[in-house]
GROMACS .gro file of C-alpha atoms in nm:
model
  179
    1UNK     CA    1  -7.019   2.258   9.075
    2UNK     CA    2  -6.757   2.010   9.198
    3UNK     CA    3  -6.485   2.095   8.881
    4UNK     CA    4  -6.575   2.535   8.948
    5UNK     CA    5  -6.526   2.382   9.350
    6UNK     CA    6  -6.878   2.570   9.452
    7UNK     CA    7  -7.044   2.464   9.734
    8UNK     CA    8  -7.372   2.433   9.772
    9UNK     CA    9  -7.437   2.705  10.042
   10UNK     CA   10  -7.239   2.951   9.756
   11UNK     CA   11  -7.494   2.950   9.516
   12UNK     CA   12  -7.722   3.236   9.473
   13UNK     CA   13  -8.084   3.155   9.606
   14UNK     CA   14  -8.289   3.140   9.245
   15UNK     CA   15  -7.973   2.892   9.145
   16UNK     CA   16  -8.038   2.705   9.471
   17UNK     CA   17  -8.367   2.706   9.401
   18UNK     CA   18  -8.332   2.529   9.024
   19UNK     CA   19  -8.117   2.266   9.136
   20UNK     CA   20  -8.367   2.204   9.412
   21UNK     CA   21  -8.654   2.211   9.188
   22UNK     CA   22  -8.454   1.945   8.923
   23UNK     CA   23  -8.385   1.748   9.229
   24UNK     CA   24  -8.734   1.672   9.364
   25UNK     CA   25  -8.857   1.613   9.011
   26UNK     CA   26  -8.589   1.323   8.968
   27UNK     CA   27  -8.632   1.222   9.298
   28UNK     CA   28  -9.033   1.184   9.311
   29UNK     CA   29  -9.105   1.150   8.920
   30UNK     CA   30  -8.828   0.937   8.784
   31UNK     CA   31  -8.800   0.569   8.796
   32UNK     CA   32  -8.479   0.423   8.938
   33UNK     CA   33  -8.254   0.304   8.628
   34UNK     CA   34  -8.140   0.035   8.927
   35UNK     CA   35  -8.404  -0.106   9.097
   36UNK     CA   36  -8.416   0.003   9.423
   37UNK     CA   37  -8.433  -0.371   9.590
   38UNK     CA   38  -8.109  -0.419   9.329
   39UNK     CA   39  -7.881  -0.139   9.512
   40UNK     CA   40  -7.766  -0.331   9.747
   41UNK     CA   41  -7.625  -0.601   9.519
   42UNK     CA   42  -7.503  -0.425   9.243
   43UNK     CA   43  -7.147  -0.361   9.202
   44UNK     CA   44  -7.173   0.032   9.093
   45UNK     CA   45  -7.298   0.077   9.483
   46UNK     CA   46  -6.914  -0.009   9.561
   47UNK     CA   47  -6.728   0.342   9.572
   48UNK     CA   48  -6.613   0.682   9.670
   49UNK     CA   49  -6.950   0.878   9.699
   50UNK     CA   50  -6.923   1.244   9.769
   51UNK     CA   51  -7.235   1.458   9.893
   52UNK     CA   52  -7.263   1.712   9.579
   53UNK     CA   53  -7.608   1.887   9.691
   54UNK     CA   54  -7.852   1.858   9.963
   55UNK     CA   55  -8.181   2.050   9.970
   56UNK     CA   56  -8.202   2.055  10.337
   57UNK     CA   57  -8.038   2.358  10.479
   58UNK     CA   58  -7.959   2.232  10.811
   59UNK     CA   59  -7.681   1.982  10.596
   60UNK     CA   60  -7.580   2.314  10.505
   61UNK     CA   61  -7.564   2.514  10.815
   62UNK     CA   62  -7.471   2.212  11.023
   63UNK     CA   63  -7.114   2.125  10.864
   64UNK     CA   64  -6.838   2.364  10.842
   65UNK     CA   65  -6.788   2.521  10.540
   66UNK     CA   66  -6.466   2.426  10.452
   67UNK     CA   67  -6.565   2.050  10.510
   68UNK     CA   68  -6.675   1.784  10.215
   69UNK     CA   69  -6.896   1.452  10.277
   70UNK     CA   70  -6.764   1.179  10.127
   71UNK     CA   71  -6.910   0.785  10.184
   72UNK     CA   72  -6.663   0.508  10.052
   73UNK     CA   73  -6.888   0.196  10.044
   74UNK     CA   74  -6.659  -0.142  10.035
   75UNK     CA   75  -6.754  -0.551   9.981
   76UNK     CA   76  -6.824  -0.678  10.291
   77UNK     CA   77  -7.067  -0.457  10.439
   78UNK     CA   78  -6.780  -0.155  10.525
   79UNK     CA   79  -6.843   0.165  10.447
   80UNK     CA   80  -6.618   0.497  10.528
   81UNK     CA   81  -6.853   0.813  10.620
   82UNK     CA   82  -6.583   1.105  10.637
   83UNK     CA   83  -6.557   1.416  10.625
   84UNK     CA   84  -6.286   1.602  10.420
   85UNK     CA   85  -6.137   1.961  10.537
   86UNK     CA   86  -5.949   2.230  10.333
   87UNK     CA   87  -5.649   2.326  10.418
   88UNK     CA   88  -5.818   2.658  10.577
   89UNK     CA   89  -5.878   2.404  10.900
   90UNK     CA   90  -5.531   2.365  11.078
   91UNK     CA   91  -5.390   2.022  11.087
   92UNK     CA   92  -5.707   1.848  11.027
   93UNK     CA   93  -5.785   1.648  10.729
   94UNK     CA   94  -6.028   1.381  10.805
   95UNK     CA   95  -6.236   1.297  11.024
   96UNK     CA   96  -6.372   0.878  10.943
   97UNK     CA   97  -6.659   0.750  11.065
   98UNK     CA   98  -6.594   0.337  11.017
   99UNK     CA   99  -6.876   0.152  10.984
  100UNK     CA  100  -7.116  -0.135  10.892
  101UNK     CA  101  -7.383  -0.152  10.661
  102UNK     CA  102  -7.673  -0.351  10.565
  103UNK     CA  103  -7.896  -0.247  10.190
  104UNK     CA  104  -8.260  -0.377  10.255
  105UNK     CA  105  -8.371  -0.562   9.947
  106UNK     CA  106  -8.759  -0.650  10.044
  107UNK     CA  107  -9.047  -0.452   9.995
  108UNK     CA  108  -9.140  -0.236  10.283
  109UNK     CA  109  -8.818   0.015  10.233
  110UNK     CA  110  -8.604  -0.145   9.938
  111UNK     CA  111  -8.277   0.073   9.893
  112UNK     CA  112  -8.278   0.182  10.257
  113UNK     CA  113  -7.876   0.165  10.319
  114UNK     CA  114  -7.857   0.154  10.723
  115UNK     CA  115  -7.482   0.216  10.850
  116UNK     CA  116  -7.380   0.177  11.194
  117UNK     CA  117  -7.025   0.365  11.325
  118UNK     CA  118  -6.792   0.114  11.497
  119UNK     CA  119  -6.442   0.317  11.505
  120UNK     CA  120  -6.426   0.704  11.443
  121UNK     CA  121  -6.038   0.861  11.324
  122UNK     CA  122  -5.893   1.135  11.246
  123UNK     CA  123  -5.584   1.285  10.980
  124UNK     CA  124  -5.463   1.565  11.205
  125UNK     CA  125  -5.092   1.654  11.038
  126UNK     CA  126  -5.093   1.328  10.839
  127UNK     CA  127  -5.103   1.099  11.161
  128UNK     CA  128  -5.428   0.888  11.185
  129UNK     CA  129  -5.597   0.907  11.537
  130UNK     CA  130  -5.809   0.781  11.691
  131UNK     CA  131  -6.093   1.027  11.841
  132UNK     CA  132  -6.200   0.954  12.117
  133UNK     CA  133  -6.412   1.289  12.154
  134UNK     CA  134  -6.605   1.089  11.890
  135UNK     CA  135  -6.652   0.790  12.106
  136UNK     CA  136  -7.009   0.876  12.214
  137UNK     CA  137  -7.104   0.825  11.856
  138UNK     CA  138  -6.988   0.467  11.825
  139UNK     CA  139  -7.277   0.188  11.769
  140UNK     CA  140  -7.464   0.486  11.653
  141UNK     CA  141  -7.710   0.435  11.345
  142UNK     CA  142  -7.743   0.651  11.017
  143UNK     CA  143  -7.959   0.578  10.727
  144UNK     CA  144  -7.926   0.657  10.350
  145UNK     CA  145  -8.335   0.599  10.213
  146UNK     CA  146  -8.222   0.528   9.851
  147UNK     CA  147  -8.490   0.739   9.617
  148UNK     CA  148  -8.324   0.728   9.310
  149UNK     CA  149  -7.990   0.555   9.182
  150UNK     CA  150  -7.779   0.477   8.827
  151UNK     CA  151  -7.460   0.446   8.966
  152UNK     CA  152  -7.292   0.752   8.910
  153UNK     CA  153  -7.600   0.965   9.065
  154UNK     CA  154  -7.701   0.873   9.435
  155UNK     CA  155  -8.058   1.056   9.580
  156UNK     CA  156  -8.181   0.970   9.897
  157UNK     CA  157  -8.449   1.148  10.118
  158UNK     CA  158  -8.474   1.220  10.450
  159UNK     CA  159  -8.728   1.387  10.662
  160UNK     CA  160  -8.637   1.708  10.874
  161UNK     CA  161  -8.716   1.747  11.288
  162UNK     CA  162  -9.046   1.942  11.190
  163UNK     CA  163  -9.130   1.682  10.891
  164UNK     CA  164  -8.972   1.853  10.608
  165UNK     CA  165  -8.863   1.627  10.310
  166UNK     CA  166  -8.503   1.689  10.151
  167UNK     CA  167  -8.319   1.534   9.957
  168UNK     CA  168  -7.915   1.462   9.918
  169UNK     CA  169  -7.747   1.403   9.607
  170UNK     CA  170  -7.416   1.185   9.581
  171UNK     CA  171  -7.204   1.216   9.298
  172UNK     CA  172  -6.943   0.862   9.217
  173UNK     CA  173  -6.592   0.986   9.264
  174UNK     CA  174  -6.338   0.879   9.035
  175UNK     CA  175  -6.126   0.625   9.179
  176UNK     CA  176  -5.802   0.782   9.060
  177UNK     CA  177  -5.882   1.091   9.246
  178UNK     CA  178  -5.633   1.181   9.497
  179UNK     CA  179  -5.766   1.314   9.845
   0.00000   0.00000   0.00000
């Protein structure tokens, strides 16, 4: 999908529908090649990440479609959550969510990756701004649940408003590539 550059909302519903079925079999059948309490500690966590697939269609519907997910994940408990625009949207690039993050290691919810925004930017024409639009989200707190990871496949699950289960799928991003 990524090399053709399809989206997830442009595939056809019984394709859709595959990839989700694959997806949930990984997700709740597989074993983790990394043990989930391991994540945290394990150098292939350290990365570009980029959302590939998502099963939930709010993700979908929610984000504009010319826009990419992409979580950078650096030592010392920084992470980058952005999100990457065409050049269909006009003048802006980037918008970065800067943040914190914490893996939990012990038994109740090994894997859980809990990031917390501290300074939100933007690329608008090549100039990085600061957003302050985006203030009200500062201190606010996201959660990867880790279901699944080998290091170049991330799954996590989430649950929907109504209690739906989905599932996202990150794909490791080549360090070489160029944004």
């Amino acid at each position: 999908m990524a090399k053709q550059k399809v989206a997830s909302s442009d595939l056809t519903p019984s394709k859709r529908s595959e990839i989700e079925s694959y997806v949930r079999s990984v997700a709740t059948s597989r074993q983790s090649p990394i043990p989930l309490d391991r994540v945290g500690t394990c150098d292939e966590l350290l990365g570009r990440w980029r959302l590939a697939f998502s099963t939930e269609d709010a993700a979908l519907s929610v984000l504009p479609r010319e826009a990419q997910v992409f979580v950078s994940i650096y030592e010392g408990g920084r992470l980058d959550y952005t999100l990457r625009f065409t050049e269909k949207v006009f003048a802006l690039k980037s918008l970065t969510a800067q943040s914190t993050y914490t893996v939990d290691a012990g038994p109740i919810n090994p894997g859980l990756l809990t990031f917390q925004y501290e300074n939100i930017t933007s690329d608008i024409f090549g100039l990085t701004v600061p957003t302050g639009l985006f203030g009200l989200l500062k201190g606010r707190v996201n959660y990867i649940e880790t279901v699944y990871f080998d290091g170049k496949i991330w799954i996590d699950r989430g649950f929907s408003p109504d209690g739906n289960e989905y599932f996202n799928v990150y794909m490791r991003e080549k360090e070489e590539q160029d944004w």
